[in-house]
Tab-separated table of C-alpha atoms and ligand atoms in Angstrom:
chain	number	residue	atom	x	y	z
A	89	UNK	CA	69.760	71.522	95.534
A	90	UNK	CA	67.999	74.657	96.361
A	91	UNK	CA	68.062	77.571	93.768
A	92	UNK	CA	70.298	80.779	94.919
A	93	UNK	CA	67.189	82.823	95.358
A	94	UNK	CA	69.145	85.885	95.933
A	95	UNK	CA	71.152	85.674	92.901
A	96	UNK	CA	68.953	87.779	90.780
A	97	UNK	CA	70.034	88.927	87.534
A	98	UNK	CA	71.132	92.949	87.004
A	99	UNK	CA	68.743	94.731	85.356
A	100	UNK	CA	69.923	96.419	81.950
A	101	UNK	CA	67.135	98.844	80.946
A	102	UNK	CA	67.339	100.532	84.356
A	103	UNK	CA	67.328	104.067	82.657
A	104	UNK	CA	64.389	103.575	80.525
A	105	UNK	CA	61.942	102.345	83.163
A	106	UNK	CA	63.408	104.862	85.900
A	107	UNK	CA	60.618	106.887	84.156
A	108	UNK	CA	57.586	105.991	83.026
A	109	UNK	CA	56.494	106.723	79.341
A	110	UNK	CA	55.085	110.428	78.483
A	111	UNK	CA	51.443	109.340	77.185
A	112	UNK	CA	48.736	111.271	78.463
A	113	UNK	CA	46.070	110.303	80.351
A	114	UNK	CA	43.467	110.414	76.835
A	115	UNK	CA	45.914	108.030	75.312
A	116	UNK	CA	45.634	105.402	77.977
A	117	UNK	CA	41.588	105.824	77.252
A	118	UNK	CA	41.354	105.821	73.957
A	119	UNK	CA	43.043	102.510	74.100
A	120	UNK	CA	40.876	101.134	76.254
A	121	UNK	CA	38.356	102.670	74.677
A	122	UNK	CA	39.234	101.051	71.286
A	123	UNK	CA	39.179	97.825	72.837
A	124	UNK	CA	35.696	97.969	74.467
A	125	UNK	CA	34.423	99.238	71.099
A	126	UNK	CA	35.585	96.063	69.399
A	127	UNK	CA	33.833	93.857	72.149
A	128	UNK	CA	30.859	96.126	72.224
A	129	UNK	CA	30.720	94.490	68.715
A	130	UNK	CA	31.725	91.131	68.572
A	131	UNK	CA	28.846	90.211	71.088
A	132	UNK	CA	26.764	90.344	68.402
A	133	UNK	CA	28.860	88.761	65.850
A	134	UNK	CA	29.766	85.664	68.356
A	135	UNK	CA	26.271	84.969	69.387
A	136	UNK	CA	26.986	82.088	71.992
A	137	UNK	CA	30.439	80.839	70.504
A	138	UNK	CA	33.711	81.517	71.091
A	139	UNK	CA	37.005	82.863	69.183
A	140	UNK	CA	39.088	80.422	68.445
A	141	UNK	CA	42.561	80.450	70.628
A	142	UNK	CA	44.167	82.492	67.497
A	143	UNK	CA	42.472	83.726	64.603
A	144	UNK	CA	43.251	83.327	60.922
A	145	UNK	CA	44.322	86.215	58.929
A	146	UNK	CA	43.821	88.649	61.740
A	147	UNK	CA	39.985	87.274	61.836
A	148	UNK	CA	38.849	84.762	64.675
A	149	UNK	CA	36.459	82.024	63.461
A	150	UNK	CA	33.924	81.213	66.040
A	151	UNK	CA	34.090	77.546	68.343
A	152	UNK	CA	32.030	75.882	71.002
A	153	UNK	CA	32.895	75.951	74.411
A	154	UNK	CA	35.673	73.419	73.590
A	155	UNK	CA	38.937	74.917	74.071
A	156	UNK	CA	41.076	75.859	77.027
A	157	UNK	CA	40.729	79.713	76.047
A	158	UNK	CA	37.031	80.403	75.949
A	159	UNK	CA	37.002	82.270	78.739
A	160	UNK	CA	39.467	85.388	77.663
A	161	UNK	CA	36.194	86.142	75.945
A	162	UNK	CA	33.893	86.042	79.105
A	163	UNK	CA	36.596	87.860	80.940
A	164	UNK	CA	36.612	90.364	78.748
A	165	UNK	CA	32.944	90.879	78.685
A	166	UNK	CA	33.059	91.303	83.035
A	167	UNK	CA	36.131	93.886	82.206
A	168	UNK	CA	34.008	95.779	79.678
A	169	UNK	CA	30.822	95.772	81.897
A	170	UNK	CA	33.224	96.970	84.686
A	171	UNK	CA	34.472	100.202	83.078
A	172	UNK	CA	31.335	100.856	81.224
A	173	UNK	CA	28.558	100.128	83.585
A	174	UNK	CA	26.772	98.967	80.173
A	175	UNK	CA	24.517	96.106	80.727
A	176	UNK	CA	24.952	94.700	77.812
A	177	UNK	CA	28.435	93.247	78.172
A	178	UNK	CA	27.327	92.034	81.969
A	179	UNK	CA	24.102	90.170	80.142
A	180	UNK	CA	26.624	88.399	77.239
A	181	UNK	CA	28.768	87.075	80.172
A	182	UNK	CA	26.022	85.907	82.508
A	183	UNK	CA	24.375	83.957	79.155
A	184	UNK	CA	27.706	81.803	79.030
A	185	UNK	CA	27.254	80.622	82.380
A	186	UNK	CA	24.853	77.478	81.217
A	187	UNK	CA	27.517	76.726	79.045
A	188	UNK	CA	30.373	77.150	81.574
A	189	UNK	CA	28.167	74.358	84.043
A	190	UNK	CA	26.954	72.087	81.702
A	191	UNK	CA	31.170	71.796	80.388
A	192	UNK	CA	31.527	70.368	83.956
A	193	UNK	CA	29.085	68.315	84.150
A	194	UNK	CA	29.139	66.830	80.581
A	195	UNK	CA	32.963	66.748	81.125
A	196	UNK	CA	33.768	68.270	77.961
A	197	UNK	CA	37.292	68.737	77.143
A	198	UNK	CA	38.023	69.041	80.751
A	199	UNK	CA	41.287	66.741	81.535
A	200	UNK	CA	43.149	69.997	81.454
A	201	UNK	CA	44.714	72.168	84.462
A	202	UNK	CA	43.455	75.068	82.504
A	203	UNK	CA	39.743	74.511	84.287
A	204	UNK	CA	42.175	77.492	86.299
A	205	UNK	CA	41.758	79.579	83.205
A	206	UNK	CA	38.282	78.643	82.325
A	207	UNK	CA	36.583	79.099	85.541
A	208	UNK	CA	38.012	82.092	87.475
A	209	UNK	CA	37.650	84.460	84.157
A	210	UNK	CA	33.994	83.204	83.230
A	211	UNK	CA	32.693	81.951	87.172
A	212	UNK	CA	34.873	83.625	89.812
A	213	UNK	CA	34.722	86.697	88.033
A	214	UNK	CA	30.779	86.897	87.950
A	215	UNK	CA	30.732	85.797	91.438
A	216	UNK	CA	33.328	88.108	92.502
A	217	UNK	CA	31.164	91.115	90.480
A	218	UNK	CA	27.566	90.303	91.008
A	219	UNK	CA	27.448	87.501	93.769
A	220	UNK	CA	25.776	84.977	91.404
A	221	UNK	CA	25.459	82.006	93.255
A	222	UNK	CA	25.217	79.440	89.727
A	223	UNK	CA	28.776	81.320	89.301
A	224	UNK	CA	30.637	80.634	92.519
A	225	UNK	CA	29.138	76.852	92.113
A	226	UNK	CA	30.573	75.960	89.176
A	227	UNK	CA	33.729	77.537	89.884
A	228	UNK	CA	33.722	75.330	93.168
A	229	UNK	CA	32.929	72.210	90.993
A	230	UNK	CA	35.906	73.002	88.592
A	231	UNK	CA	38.400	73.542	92.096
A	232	UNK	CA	36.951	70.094	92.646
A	233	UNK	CA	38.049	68.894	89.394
A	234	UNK	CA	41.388	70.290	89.346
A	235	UNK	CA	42.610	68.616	92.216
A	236	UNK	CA	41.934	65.469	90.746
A	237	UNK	CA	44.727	66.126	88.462
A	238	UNK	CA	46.914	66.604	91.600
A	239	UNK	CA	49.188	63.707	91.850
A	240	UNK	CA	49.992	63.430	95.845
A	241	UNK	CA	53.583	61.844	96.396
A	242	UNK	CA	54.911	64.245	93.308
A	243	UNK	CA	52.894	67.116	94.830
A	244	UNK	CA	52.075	68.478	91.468
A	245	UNK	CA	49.509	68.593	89.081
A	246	UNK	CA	49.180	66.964	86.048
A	247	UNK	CA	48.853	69.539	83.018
A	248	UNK	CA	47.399	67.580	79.864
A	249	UNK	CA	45.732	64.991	79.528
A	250	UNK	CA	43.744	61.751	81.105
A	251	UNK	CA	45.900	60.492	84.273
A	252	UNK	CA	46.871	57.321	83.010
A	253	UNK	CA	48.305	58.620	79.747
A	254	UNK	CA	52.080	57.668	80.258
A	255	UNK	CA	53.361	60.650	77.684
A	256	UNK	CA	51.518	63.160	79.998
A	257	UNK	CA	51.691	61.657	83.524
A	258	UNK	CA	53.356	63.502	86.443
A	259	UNK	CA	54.134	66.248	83.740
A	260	UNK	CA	53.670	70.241	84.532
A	261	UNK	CA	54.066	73.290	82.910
A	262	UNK	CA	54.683	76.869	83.810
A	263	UNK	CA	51.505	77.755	82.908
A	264	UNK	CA	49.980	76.173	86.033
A	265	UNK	CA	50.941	78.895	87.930
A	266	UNK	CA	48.183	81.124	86.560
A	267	UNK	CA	45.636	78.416	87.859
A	268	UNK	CA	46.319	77.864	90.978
A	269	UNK	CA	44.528	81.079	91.746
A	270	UNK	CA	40.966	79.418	91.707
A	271	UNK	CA	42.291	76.410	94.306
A	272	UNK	CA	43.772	79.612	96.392
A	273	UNK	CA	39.892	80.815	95.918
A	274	UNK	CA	38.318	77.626	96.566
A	275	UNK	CA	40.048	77.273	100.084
A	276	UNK	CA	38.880	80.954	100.992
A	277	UNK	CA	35.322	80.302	99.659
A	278	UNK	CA	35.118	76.709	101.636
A	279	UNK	CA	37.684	76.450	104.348
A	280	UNK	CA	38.868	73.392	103.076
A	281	UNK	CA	42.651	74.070	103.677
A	282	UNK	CA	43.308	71.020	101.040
A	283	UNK	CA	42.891	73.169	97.986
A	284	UNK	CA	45.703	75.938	98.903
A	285	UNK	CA	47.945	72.961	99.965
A	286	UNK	CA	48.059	71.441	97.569
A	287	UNK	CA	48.108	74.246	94.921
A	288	UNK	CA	51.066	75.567	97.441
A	289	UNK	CA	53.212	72.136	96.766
A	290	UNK	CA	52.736	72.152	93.152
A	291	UNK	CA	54.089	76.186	92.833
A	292	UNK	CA	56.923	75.147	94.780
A	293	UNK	CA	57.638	72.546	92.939
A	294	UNK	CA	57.084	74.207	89.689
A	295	UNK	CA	59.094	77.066	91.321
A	296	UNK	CA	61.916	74.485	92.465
A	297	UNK	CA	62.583	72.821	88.740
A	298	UNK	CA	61.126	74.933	86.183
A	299	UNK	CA	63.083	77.786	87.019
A	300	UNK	CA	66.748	77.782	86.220
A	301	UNK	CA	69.267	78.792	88.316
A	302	UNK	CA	69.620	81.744	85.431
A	303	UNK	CA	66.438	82.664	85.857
A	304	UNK	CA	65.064	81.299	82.607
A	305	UNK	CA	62.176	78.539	82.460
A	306	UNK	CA	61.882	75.187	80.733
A	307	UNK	CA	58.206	75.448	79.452
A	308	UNK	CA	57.447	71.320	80.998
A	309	UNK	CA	58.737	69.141	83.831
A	310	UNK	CA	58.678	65.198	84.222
A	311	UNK	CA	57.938	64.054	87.500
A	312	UNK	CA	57.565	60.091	88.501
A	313	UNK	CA	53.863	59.809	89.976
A	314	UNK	CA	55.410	57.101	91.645
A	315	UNK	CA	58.346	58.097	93.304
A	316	UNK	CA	57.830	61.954	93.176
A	317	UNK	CA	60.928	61.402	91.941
A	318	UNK	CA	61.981	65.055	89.282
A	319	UNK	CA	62.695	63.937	85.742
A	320	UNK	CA	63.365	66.307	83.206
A	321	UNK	CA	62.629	69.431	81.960
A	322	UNK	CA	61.145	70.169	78.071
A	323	UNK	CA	59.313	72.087	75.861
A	324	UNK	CA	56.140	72.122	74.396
A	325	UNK	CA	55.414	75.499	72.509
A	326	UNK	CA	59.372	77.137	72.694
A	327	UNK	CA	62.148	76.838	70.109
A	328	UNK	CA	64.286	73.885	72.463
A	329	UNK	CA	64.295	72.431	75.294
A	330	UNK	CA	67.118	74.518	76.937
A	331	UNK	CA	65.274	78.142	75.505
A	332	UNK	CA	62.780	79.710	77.451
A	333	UNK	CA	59.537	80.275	75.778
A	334	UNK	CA	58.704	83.989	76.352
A	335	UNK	CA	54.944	83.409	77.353
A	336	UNK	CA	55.680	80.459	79.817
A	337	UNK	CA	58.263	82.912	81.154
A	338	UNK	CA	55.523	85.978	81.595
A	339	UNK	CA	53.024	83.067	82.984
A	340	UNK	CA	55.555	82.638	85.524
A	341	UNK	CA	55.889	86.336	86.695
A	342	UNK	CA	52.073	86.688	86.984
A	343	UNK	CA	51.637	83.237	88.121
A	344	UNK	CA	54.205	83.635	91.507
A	345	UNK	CA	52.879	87.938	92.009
A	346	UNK	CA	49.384	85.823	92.229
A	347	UNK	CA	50.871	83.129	94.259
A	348	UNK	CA	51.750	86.439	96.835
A	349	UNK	CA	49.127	87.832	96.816
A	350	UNK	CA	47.167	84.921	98.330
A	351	UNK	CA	50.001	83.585	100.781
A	352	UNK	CA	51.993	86.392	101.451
A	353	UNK	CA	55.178	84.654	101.012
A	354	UNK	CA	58.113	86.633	100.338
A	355	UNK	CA	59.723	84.047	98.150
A	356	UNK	CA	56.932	84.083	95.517
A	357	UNK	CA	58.404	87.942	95.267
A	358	UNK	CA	61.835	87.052	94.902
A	359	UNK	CA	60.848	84.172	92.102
A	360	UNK	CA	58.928	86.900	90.296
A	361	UNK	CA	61.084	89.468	90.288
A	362	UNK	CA	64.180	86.928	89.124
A	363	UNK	CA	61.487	86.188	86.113
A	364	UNK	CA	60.965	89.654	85.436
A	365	UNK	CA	64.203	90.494	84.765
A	366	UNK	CA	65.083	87.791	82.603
A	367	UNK	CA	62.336	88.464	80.411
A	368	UNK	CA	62.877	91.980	80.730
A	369	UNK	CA	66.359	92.090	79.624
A	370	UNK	CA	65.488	90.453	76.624
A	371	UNK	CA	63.356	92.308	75.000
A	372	UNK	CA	64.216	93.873	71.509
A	373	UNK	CA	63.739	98.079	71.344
A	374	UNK	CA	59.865	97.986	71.360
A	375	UNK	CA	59.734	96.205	73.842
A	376	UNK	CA	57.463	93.447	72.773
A	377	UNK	CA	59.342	90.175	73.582
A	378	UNK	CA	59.997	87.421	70.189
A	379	UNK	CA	58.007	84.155	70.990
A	380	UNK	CA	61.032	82.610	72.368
A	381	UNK	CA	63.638	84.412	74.480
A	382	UNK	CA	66.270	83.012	72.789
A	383	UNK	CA	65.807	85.580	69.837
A	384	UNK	CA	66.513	88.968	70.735
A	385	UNK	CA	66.427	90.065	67.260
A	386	UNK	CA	64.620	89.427	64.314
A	387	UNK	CA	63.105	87.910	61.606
A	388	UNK	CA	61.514	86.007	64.069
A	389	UNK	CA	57.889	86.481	64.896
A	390	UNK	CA	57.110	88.400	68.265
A	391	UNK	CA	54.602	87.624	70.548
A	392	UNK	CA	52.146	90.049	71.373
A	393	UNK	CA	50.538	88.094	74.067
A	394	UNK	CA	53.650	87.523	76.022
A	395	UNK	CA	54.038	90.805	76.068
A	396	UNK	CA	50.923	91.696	77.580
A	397	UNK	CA	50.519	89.106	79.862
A	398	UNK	CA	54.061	90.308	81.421
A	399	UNK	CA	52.907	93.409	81.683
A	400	UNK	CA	49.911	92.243	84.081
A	401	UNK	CA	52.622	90.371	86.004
A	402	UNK	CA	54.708	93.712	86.581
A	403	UNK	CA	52.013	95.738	87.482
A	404	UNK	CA	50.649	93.048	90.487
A	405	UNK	CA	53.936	92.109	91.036
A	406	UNK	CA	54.861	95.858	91.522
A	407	UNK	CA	51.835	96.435	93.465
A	408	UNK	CA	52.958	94.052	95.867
A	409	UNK	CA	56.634	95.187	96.242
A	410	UNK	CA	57.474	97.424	99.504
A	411	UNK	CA	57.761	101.222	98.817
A	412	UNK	CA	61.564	101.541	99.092
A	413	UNK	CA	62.215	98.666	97.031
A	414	UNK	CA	63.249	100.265	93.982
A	415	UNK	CA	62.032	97.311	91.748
A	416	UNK	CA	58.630	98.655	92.641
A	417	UNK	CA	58.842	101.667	90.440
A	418	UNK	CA	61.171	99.935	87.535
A	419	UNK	CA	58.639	97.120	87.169
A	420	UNK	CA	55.837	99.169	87.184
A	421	UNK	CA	57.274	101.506	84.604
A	422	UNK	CA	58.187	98.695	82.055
A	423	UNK	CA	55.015	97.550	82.386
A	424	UNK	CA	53.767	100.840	81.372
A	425	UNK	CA	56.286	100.994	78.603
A	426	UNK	CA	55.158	97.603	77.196
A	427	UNK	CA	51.880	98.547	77.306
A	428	UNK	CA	51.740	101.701	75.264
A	429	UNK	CA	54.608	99.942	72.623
A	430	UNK	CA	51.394	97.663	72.183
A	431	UNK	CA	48.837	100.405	72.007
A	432	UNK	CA	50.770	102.044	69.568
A	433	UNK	CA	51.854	99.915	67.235
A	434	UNK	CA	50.381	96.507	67.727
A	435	UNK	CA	46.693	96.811	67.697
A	436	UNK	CA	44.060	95.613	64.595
A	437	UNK	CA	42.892	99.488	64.697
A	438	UNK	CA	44.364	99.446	60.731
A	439	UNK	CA	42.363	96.288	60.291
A	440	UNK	CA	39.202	96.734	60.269
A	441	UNK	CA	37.846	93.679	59.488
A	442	UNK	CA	39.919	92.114	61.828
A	443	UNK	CA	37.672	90.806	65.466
A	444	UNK	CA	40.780	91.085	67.434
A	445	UNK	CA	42.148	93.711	69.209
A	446	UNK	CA	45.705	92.298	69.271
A	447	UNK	CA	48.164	91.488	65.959
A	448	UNK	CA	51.345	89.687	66.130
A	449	UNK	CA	50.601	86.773	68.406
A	450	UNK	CA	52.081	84.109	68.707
A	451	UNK	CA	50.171	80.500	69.877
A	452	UNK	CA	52.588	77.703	69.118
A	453	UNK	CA	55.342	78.111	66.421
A	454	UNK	CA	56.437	74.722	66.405
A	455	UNK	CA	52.676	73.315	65.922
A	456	UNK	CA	52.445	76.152	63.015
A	457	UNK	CA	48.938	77.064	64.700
A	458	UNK	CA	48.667	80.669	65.485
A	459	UNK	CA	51.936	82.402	64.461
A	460	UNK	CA	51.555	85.854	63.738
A	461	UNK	CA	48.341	86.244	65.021
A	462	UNK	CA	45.698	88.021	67.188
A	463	UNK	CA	45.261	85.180	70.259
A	464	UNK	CA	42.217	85.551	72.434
A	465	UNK	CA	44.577	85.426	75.441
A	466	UNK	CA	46.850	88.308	73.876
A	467	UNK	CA	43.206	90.287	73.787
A	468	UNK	CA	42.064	89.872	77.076
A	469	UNK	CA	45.422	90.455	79.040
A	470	UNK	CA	46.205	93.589	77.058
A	471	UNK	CA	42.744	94.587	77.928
A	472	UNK	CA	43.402	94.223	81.916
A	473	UNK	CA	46.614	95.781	81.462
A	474	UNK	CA	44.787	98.658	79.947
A	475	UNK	CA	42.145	98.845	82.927
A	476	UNK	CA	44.630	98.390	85.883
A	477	UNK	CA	46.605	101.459	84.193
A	478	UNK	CA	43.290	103.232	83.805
A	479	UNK	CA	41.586	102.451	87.045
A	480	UNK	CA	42.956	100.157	88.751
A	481	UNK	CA	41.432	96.753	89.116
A	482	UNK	CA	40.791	94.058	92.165
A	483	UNK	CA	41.477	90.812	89.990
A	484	UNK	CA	39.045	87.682	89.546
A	485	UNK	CA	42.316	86.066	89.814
B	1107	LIG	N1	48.534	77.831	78.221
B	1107	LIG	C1	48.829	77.542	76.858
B	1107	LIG	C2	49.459	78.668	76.155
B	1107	LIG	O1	49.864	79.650	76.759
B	1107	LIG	O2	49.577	78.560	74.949
């Protein structure tokens, strides 16, 4: 059955984001200014590691290039070096690069759809920035690799794990969305339509079951490899299988506004905005969502990094609304909003031993890793947030 796509939920807060908030310009910089400070100095202090997806005590230890996260940090360096013009952040990125290759072709914790994450912030970035050919190559090689998790009578690729492993085959989550960008890229950079098709099945796929017809998100969806046959939906990282985990639900907005932006189809829009206002209308006062969107009140823990990666997703999302829609202004707005609730009251600038520039993250509450954290995904999306509000911003996504 195909989802209502008009039915979109009523937004509640429509009073508060008819404005936008009253900070001045110097607040908006000193944030961002706080955060490139704390980069400035953590390229020292990480020599050629990498934080850990969520720190400890408000402190990140330091990891190889093992994880599906290490390149929030390399991201962050090209947005520093961006605003600043200061070598020094451009020379820490470039210096992961050997790194970021030799991961492919060692094939080091690589049977992941997040080579989406991995590449476009640490390879399409540079490429995108500086033209570095080593750059746009590996990023190519990861496209490359990606597909091969694309299972072709489902149309949809598989998230974790090695293909054959029955518990993960034919299964997707939300997050996907956020890395289809580099197979959108990957078709541009080699006119090999293949890449955009197939990234343009699995979205609609994901778009078809993973979305409710309430707007809210199962985290995970079954699919039979065999049949293409849909399964089930289920969690992963949210409180049930029925809830919708807040940052699955933000990956979602971003995910479709990036899906537009490189297809131009109005129904990536319409799945956005539905997402939007979901997550939007459940937001407690601050507006920084709880880790699941089934709490709209405490004591549960928030999650910082929902929150800011949302508030990417409104602003692109908002970008790419028509003038007269008046969604354009209301999502930009709460984006706004959300942003300078986490500027004021959610940064480490209190802790200063803390490497993060994010508190009260959340990575996976029922794994117990990460709750109540800085995450190095929380860092780096709070940090684009801040730029596009600053100066605007042509993505690596
Ligand atoms: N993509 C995994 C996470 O958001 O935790």
């Amino acid at each position: 059955m195909e989802k209502p796509y008009t039915e979109q939920e009523k937004l509640k807060r429509g009073k508060l984001f008819a404005s936008p908030p009253t900070e001045a310009a110097s607040f908006w910089q000193d944030a961002l200014d706080f955060g490139t400070g704390k980069i400035k100095k953590n390229i020292t202090a990480f020599k050629k590691k990498f934080p850990a997806p969520a720190s400890t005590s408000n402190v990140y230890t330091l990891i190889d290039n093992t994880d599906w996260t290490s390149s929030f940090w390399t991201g962050m360096l090209a947005l520093a070096w961006e605003g600043t013009a200061d070598r020094a952040f451009l020379k820490a990125a470039e210096a992961y690069l050997p790194g970021f290759r030799a991961r492919l072709d060692k094939r080091i914790a690589v049977e992941t759809h997040d080579l989406g994450f991995l590449y476009t912030l640490s390879c399409v970035s540079l490429w995108k920035l500086t033209g570095n050919q080593e750059a746009r190559d590996a990023a190519l090689k990861a496209a490359d690799l990606l597909m091969v998790r694309y299972h072709e009578k489902a149309g949809v690729i598989q998230a974790w794990g090695n293909l054959n492993d029955t518990k993960q085959q034919g299964r997707i989550i939300i997050d996907c969305a956020m890395n289809l960008p580099l197979l959108y890229w990957a078709a541009e950079e080699t006119g090999n339509p293949y890449y955009r098709e197939a990234a343009l099945r699995h979205i609609e796929n994901a778009n078809r079951y993973i979305i409710r017809s309430n707007w809210s998100t199962y985290h995970t969806y079954y699919f039979d490899t065999k049949t293409g046959k849909p399964l089930r939906g289920s969690t992963a990282q949210g409180y049930s299988d029925d809830s919708c985990w807040s940052r699955g639900q933000a990956w979602g907005i971003y995910g479709n506004a990036l899906s537009y932006r490189y297809n131009r189809d109005p129904l990536f829009l319409e799945n956005a905005r539905g997402l939007a206002r979901y997550f939007l209308n459940r937001l407690p006062d601050d507006l920084v969502a709880y880790w699941d969107l089934v709490f709209v009140k405490g004591p549960e823990e928030r999650d910082s990094s929902a929150a800011a990666i949302a508030a990417c997703g409104l602003l692109e999302l908002s970008a790419a609304l028509p003038y007269a829609d008046p969604d354009r202004r209301l999502f930009e707005n709460a984006a706004l909003h959300i942003t300078a609730s986490l500027a004021q009251s959610y940064t480490t600038a209190a802790i200063p031993r803390s490497n993060g520039i994010l508190i009260h993250g959340v990575y996976n509450k029922p794994g117990h890793i990460g709750v109540d954290e800085c995450t190095n995904f929380g860092d780096y999306f709070y940090m684009e947030a801040l730029v596009r509000i600053v100066r605007g911003w042509k993505p690596y996504w």
